[in-house]
mmCIF file of N, CA and C in Angstrom:
data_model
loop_
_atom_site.group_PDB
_atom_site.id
_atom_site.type_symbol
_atom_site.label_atom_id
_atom_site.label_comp_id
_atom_site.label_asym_id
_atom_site.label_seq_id
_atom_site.Cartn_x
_atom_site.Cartn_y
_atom_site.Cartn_z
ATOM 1 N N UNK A 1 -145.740 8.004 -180.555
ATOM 2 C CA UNK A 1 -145.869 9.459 -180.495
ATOM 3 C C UNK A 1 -144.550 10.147 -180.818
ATOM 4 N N UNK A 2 -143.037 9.433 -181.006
ATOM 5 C CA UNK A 2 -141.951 9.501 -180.894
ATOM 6 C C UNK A 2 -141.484 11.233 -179.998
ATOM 7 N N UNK A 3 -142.141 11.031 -178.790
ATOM 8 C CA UNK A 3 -141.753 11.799 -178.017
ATOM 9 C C UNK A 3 -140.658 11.503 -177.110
ATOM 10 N N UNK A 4 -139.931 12.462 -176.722
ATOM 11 C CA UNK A 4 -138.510 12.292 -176.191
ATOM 12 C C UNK A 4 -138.903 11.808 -174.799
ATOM 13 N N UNK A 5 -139.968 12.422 -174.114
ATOM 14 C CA UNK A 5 -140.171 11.797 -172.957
ATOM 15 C C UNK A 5 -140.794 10.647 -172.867
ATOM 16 N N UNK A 6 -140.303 9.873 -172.277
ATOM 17 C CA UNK A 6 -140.777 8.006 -172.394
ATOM 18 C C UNK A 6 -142.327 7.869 -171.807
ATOM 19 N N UNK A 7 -143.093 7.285 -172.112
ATOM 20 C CA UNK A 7 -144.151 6.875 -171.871
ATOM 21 C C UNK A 7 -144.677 6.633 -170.886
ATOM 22 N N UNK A 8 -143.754 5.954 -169.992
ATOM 23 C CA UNK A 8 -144.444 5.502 -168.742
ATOM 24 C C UNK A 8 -144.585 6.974 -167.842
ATOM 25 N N UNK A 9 -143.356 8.092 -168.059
ATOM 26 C CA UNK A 9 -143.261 9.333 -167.583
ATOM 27 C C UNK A 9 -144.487 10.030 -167.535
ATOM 28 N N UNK A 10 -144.891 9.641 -169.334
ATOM 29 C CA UNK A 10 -146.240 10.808 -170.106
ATOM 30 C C UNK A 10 -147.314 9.953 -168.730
ATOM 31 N N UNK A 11 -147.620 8.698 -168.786
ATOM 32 C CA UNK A 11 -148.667 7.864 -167.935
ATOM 33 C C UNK A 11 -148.546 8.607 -166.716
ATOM 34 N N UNK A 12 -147.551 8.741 -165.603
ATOM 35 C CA UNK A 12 -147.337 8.951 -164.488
ATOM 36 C C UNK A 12 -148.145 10.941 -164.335
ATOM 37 N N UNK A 13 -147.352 11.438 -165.359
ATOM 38 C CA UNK A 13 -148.431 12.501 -165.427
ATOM 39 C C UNK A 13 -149.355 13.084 -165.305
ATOM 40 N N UNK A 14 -149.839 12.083 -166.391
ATOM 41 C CA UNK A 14 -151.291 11.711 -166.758
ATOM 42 C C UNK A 14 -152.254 11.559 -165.178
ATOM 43 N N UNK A 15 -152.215 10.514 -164.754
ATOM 44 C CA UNK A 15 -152.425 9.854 -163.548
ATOM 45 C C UNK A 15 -152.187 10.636 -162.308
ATOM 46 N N UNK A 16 -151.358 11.648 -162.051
ATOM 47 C CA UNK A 16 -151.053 12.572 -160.930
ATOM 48 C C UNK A 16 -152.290 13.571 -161.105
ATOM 49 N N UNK A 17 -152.042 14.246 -162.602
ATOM 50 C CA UNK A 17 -153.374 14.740 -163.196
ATOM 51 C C UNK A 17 -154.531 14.800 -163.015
ATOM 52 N N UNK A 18 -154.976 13.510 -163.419
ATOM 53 C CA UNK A 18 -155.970 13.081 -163.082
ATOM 54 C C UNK A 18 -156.815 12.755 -161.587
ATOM 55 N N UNK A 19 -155.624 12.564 -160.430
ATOM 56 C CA UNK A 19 -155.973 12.622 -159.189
ATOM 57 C C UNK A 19 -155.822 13.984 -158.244
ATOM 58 N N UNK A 20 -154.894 14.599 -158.698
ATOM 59 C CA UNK A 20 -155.424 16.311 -158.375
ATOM 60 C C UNK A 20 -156.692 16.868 -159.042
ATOM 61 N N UNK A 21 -157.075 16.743 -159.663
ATOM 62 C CA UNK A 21 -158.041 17.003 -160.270
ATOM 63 C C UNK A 21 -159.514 16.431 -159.323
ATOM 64 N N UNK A 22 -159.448 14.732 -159.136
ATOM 65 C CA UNK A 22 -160.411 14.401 -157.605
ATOM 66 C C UNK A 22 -161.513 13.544 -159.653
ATOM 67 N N UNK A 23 -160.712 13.702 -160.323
ATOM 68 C CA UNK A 23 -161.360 12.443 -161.548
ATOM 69 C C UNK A 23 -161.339 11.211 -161.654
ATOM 70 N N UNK A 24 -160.298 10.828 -160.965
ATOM 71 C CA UNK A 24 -159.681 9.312 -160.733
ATOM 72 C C UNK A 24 -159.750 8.987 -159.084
ATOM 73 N N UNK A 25 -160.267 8.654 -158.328
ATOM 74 C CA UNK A 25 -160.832 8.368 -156.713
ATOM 75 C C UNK A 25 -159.412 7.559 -156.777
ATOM 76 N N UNK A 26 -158.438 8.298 -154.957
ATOM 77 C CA UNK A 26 -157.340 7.079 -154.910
ATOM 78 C C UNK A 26 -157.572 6.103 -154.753
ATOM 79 N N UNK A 27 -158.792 5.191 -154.448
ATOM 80 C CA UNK A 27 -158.648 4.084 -154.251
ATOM 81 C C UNK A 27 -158.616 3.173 -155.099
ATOM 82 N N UNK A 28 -159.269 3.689 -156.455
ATOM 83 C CA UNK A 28 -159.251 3.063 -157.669
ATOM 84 C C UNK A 28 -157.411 2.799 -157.766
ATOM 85 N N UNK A 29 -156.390 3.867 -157.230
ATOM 86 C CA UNK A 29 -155.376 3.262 -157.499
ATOM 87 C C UNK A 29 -154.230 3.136 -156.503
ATOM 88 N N UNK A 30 -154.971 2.832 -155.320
ATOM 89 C CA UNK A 30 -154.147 2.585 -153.883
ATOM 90 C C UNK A 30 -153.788 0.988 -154.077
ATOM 91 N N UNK A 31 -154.891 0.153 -154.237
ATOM 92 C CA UNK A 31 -154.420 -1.274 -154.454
ATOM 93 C C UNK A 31 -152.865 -1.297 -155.735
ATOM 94 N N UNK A 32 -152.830 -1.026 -157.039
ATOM 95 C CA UNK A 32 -151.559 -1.191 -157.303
ATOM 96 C C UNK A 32 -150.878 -1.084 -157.155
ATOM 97 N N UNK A 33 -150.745 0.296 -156.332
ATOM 98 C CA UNK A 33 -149.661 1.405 -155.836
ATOM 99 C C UNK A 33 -148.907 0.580 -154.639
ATOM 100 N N UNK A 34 -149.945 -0.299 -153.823
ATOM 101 C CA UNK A 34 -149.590 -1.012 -152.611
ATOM 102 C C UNK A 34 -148.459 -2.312 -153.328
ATOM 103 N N UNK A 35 -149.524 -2.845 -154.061
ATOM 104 C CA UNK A 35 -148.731 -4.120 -155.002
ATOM 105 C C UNK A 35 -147.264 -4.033 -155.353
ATOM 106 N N UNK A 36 -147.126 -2.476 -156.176
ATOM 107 C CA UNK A 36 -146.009 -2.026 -156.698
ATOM 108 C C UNK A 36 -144.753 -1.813 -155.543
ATOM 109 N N UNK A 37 -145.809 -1.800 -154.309
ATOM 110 C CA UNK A 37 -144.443 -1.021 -153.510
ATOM 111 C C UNK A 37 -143.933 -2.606 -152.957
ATOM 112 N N UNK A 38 -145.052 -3.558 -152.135
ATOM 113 C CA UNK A 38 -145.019 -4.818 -152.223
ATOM 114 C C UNK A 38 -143.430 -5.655 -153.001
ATOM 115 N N UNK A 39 -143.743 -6.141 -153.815
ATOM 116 C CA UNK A 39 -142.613 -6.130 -155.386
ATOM 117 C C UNK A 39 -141.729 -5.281 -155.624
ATOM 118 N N UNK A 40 -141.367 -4.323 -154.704
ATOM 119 C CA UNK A 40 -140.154 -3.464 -154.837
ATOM 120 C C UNK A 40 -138.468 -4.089 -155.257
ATOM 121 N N UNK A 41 -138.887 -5.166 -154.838
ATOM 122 C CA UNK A 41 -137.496 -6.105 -155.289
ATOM 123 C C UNK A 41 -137.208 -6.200 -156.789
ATOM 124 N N UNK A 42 -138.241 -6.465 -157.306
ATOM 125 C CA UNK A 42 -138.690 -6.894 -158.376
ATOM 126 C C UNK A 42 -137.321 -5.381 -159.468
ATOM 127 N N UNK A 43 -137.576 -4.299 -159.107
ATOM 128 C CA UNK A 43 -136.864 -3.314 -159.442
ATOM 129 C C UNK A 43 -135.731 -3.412 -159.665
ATOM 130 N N UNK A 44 -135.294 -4.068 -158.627
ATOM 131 C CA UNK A 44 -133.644 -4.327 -158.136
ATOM 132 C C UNK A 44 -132.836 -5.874 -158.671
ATOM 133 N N UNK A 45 -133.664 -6.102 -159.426
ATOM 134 C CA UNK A 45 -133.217 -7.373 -160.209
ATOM 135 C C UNK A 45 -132.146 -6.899 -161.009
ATOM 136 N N UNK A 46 -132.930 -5.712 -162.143
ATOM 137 C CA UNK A 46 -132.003 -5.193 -163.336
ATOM 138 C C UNK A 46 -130.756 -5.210 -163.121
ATOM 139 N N UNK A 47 -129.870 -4.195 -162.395
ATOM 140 C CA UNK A 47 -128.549 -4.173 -161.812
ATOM 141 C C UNK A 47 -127.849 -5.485 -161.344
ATOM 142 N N UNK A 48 -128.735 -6.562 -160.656
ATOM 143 C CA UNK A 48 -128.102 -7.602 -160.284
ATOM 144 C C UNK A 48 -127.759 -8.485 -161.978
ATOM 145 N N UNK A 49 -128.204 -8.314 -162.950
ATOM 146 C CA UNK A 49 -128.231 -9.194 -164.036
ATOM 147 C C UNK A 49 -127.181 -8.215 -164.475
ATOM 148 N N UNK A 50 -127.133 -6.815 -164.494
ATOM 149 C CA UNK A 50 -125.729 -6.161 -164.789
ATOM 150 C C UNK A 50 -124.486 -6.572 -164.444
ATOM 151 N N UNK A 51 -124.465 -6.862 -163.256
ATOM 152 C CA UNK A 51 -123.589 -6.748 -162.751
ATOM 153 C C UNK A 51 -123.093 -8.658 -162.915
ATOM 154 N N UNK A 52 -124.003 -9.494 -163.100
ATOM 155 C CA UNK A 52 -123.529 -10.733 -163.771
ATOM 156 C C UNK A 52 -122.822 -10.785 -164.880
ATOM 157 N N UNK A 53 -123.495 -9.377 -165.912
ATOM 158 C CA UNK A 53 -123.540 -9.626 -166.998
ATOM 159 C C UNK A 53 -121.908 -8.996 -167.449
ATOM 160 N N UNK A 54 -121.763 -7.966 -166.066
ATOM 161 C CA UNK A 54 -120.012 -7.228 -166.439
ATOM 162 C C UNK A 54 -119.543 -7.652 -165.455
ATOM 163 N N UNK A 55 -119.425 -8.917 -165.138
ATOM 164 C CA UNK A 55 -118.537 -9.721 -164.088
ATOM 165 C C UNK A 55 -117.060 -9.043 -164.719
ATOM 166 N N UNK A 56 -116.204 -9.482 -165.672
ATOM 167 C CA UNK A 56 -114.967 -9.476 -165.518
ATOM 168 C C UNK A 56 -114.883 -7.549 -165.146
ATOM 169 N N UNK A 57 -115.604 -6.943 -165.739
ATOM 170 C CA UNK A 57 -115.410 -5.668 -165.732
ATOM 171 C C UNK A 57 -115.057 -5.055 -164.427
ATOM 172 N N UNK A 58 -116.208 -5.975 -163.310
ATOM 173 C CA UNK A 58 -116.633 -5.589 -162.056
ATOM 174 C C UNK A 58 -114.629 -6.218 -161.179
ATOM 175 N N UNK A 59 -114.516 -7.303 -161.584
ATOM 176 C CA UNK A 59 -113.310 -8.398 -161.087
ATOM 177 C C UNK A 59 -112.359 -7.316 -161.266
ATOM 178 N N UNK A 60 -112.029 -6.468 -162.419
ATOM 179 C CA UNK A 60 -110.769 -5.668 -162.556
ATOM 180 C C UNK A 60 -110.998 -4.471 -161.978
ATOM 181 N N UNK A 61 -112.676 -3.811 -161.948
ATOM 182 C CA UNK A 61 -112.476 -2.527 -161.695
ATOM 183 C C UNK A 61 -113.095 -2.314 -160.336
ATOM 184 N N UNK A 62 -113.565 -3.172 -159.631
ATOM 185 C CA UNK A 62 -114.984 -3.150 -158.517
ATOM 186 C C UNK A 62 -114.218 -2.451 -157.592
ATOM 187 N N UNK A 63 -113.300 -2.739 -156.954
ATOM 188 C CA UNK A 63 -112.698 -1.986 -155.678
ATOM 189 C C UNK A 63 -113.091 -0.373 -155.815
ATOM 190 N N UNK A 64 -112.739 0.133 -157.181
ATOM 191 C CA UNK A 64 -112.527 1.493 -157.638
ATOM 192 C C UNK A 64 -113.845 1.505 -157.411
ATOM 193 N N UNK A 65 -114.611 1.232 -158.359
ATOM 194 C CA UNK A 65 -115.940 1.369 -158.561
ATOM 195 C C UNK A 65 -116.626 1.542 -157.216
ATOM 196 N N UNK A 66 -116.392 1.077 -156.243
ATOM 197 C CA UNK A 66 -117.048 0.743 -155.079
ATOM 198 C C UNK A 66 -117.047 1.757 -154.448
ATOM 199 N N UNK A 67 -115.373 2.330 -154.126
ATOM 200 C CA UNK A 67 -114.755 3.276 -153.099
ATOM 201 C C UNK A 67 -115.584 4.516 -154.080
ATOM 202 N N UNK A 68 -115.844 4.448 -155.104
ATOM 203 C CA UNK A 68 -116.202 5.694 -155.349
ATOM 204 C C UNK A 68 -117.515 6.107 -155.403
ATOM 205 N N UNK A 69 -118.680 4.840 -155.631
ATOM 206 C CA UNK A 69 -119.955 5.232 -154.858
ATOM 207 C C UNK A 69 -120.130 5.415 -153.394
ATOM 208 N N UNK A 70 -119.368 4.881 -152.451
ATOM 209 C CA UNK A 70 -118.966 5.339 -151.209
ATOM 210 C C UNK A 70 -118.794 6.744 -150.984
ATOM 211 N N UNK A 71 -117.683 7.045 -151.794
ATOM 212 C CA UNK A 71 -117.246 8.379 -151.439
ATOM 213 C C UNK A 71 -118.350 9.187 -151.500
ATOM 214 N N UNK A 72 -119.005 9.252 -152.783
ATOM 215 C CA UNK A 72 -119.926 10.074 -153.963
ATOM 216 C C UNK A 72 -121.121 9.752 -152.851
ATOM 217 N N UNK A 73 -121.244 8.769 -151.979
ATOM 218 C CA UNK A 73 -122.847 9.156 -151.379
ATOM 219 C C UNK A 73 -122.044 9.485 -149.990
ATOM 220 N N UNK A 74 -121.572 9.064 -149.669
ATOM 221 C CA UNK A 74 -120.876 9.932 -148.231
ATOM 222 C C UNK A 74 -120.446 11.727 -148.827
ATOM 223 N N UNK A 75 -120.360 11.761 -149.435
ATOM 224 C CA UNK A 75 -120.129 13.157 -150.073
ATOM 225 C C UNK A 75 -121.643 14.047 -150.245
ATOM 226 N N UNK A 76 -122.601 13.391 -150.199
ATOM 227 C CA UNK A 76 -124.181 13.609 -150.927
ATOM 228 C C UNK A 76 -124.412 13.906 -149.135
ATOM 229 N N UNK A 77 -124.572 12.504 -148.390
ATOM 230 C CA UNK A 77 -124.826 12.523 -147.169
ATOM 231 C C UNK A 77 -124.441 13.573 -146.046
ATOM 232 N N UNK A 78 -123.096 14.205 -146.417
ATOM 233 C CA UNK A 78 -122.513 15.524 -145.960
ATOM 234 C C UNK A 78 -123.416 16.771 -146.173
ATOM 235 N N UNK A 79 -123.250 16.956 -147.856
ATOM 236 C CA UNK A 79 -124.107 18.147 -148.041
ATOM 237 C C UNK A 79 -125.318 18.331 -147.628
ATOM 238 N N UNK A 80 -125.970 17.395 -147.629
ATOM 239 C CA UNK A 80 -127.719 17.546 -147.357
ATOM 240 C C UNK A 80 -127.370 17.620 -145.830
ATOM 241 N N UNK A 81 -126.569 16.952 -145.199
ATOM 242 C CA UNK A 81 -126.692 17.052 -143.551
ATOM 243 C C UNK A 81 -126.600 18.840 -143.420
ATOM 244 N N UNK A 82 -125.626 19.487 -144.228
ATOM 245 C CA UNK A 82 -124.901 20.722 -144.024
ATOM 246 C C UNK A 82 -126.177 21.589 -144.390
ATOM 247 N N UNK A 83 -126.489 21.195 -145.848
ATOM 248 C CA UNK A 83 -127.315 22.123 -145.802
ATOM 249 C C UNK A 83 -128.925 21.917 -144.756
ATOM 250 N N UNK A 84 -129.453 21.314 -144.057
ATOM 251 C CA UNK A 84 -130.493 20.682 -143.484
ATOM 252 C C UNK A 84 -130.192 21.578 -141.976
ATOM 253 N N UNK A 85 -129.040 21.575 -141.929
ATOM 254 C CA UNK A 85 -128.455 22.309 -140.610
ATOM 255 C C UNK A 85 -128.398 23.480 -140.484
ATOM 256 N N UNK A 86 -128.200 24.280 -141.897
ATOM 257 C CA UNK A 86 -128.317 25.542 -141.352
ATOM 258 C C UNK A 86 -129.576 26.131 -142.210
ATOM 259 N N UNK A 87 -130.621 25.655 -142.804
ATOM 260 C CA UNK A 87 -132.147 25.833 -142.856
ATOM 261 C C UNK A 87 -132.434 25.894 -141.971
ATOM 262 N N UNK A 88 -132.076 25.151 -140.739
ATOM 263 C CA UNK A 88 -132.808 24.831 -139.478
ATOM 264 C C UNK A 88 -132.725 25.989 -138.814
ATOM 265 N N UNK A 89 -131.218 26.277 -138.496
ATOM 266 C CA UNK A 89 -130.745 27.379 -137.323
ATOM 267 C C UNK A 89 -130.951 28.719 -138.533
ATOM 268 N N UNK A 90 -131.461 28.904 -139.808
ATOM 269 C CA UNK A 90 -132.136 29.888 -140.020
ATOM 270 C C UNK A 90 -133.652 29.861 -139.984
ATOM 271 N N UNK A 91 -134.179 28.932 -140.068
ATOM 272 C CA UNK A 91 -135.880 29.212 -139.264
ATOM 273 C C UNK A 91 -135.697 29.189 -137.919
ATOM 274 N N UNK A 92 -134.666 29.065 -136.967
ATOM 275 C CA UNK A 92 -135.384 29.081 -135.963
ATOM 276 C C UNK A 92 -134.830 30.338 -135.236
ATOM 277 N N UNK A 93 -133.829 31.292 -135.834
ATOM 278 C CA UNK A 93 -133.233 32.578 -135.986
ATOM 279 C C UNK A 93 -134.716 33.482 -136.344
ATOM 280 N N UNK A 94 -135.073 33.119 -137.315
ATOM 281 C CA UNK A 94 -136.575 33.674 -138.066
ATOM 282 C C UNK A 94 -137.757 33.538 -137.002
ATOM 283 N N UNK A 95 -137.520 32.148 -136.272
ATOM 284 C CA UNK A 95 -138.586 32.198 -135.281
ATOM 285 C C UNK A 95 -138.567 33.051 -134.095
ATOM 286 N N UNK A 96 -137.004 32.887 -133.400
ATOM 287 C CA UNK A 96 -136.581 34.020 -132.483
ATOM 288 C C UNK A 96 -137.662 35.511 -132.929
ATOM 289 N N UNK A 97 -137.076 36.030 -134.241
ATOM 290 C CA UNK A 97 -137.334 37.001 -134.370
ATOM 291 C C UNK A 97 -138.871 37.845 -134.045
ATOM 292 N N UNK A 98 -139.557 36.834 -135.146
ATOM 293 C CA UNK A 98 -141.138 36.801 -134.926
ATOM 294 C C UNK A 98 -141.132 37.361 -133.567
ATOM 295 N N UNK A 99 -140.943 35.739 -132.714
ATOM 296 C CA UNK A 99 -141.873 36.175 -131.588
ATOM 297 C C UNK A 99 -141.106 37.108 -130.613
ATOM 298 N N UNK A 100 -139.917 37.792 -130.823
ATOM 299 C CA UNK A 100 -139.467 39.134 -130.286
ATOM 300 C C UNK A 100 -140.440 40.371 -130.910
ATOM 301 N N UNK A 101 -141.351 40.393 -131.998
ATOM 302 C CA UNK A 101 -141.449 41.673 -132.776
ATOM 303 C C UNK A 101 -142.789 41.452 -131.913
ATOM 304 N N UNK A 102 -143.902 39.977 -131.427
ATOM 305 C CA UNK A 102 -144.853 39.583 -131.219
ATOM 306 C C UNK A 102 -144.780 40.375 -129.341
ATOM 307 N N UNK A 103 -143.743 40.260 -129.270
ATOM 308 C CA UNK A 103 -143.390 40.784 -127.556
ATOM 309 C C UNK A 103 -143.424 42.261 -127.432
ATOM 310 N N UNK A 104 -142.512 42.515 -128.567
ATOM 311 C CA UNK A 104 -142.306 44.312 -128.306
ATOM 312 C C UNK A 104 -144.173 44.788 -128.850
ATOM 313 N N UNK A 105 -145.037 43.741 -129.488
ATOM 314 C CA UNK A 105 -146.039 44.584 -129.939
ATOM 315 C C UNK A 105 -146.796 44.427 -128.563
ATOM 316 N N UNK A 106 -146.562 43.769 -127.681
ATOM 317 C CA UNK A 106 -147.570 43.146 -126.502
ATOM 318 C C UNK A 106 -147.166 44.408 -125.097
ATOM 319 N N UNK A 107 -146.291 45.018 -124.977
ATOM 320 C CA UNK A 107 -145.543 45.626 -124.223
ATOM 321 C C UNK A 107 -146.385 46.778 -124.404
ATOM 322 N N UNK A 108 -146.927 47.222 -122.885
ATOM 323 C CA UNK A 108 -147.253 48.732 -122.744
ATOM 324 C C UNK A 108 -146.827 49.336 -122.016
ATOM 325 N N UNK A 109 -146.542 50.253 -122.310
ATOM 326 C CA UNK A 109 -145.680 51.847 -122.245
ATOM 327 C C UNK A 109 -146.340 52.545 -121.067
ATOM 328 N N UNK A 110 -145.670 52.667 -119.875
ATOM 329 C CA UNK A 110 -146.188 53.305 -118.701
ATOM 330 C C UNK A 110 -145.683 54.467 -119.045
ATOM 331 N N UNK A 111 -146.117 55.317 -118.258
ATOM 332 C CA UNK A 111 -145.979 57.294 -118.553
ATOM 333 C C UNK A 111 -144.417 56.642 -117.329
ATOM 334 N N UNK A 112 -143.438 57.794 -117.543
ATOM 335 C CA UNK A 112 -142.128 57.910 -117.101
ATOM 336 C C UNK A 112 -142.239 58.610 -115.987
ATOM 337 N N UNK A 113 -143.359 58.491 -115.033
ATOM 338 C CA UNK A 113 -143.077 59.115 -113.924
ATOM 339 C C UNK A 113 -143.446 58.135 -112.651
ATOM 340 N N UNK A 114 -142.813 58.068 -111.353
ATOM 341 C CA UNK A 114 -142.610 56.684 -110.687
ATOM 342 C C UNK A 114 -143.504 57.295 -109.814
ATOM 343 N N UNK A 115 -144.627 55.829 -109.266
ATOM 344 C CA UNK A 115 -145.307 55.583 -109.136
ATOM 345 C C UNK A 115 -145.027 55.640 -107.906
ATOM 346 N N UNK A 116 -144.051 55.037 -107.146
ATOM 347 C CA UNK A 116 -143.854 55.228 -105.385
ATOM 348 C C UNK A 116 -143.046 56.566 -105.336
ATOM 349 N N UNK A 117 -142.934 57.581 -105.868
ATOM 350 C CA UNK A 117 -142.406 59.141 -105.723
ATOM 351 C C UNK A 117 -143.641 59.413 -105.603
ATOM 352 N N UNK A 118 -144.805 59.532 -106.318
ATOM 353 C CA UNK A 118 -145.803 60.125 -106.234
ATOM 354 C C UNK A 118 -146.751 59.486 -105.132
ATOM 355 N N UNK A 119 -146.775 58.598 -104.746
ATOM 356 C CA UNK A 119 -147.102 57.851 -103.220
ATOM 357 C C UNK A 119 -146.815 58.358 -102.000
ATOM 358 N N UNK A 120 -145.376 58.705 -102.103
ATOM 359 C CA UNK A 120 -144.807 59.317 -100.765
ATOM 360 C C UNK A 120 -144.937 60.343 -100.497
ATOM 361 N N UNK A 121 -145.097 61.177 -101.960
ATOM 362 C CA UNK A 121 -145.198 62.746 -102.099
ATOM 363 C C UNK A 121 -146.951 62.989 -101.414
ATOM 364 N N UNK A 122 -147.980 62.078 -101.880
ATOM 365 C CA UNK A 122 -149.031 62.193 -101.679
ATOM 366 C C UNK A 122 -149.175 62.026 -99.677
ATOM 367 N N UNK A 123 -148.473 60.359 -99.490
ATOM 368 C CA UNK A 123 -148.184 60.773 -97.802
ATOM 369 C C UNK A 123 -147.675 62.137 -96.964
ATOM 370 N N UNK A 124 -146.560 62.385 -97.503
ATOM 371 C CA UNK A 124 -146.101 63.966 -96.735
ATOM 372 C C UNK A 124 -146.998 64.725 -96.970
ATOM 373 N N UNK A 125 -148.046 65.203 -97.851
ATOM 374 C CA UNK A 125 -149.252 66.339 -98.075
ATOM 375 C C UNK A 125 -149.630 65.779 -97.235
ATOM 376 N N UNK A 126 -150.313 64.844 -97.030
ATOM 377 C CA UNK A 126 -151.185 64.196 -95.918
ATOM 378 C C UNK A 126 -150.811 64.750 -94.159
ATOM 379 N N UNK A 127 -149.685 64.230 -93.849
ATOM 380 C CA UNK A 127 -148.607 64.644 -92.700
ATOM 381 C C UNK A 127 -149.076 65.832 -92.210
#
């Protein structure tokens, strides 16, 4: 099709497609999906044959290389913590709010004149 997007992408599409839609029943594709996750190793081969394959590369440069996917996901692991933290304490600022607006709508308004003045006042007529 010499389309820029790779094939298996166009398939995956396809297939999401097709099951939002309720055309393709998941179960027709829960068994591979299970298989696939099963064989997850299977994934993680590639890189290991890389990394055979740039041994000397890895021998001169790996320390570097290393400290700096370290850094680069301890750096990742920060932000998402940071940002995750204050999504939070702004929904729950947002939630405060709600149910303050849910309170002031629940609140009824007595007339401004006190209720034991006009009690006592009613006893002394009595007197």
């Amino acid at each position: 099709m010499s389309s820029p997007i790779p094939g298996s992408v166009i398939g995956l599409a396809i297939l999401l497609l097709l099951l939002c839609l309720k055309l393709v029943p998941e179960k027709s594709v829960n068994l591979g999906a299970s298989w696939l996750i099963a064989e997850l190793l299977l994934f993680f081969i590639p890189p290991v044959v890389g990394a055979i394959k740039y041994q000397p590369l890895l021998a001169n440069y790996g320390v570097e290389l290393i400290a700096a996917m370290l850094a680069a996901s301890t750096l990742v692991l920060i932000g998402t913590a940071y940002t995750v933290d204050k999504l939070f304490k702004f929904e729950h600022q947002q939630n405060l709010k709600r149910q303050q607006k849910k309170v002031n709508a629940q609140v009824i308004h007595l007339p401004s004149t006190d209720s034991t003045s006009n009690l006592a006042t009613k006893e002394q007529k009595a007197a």
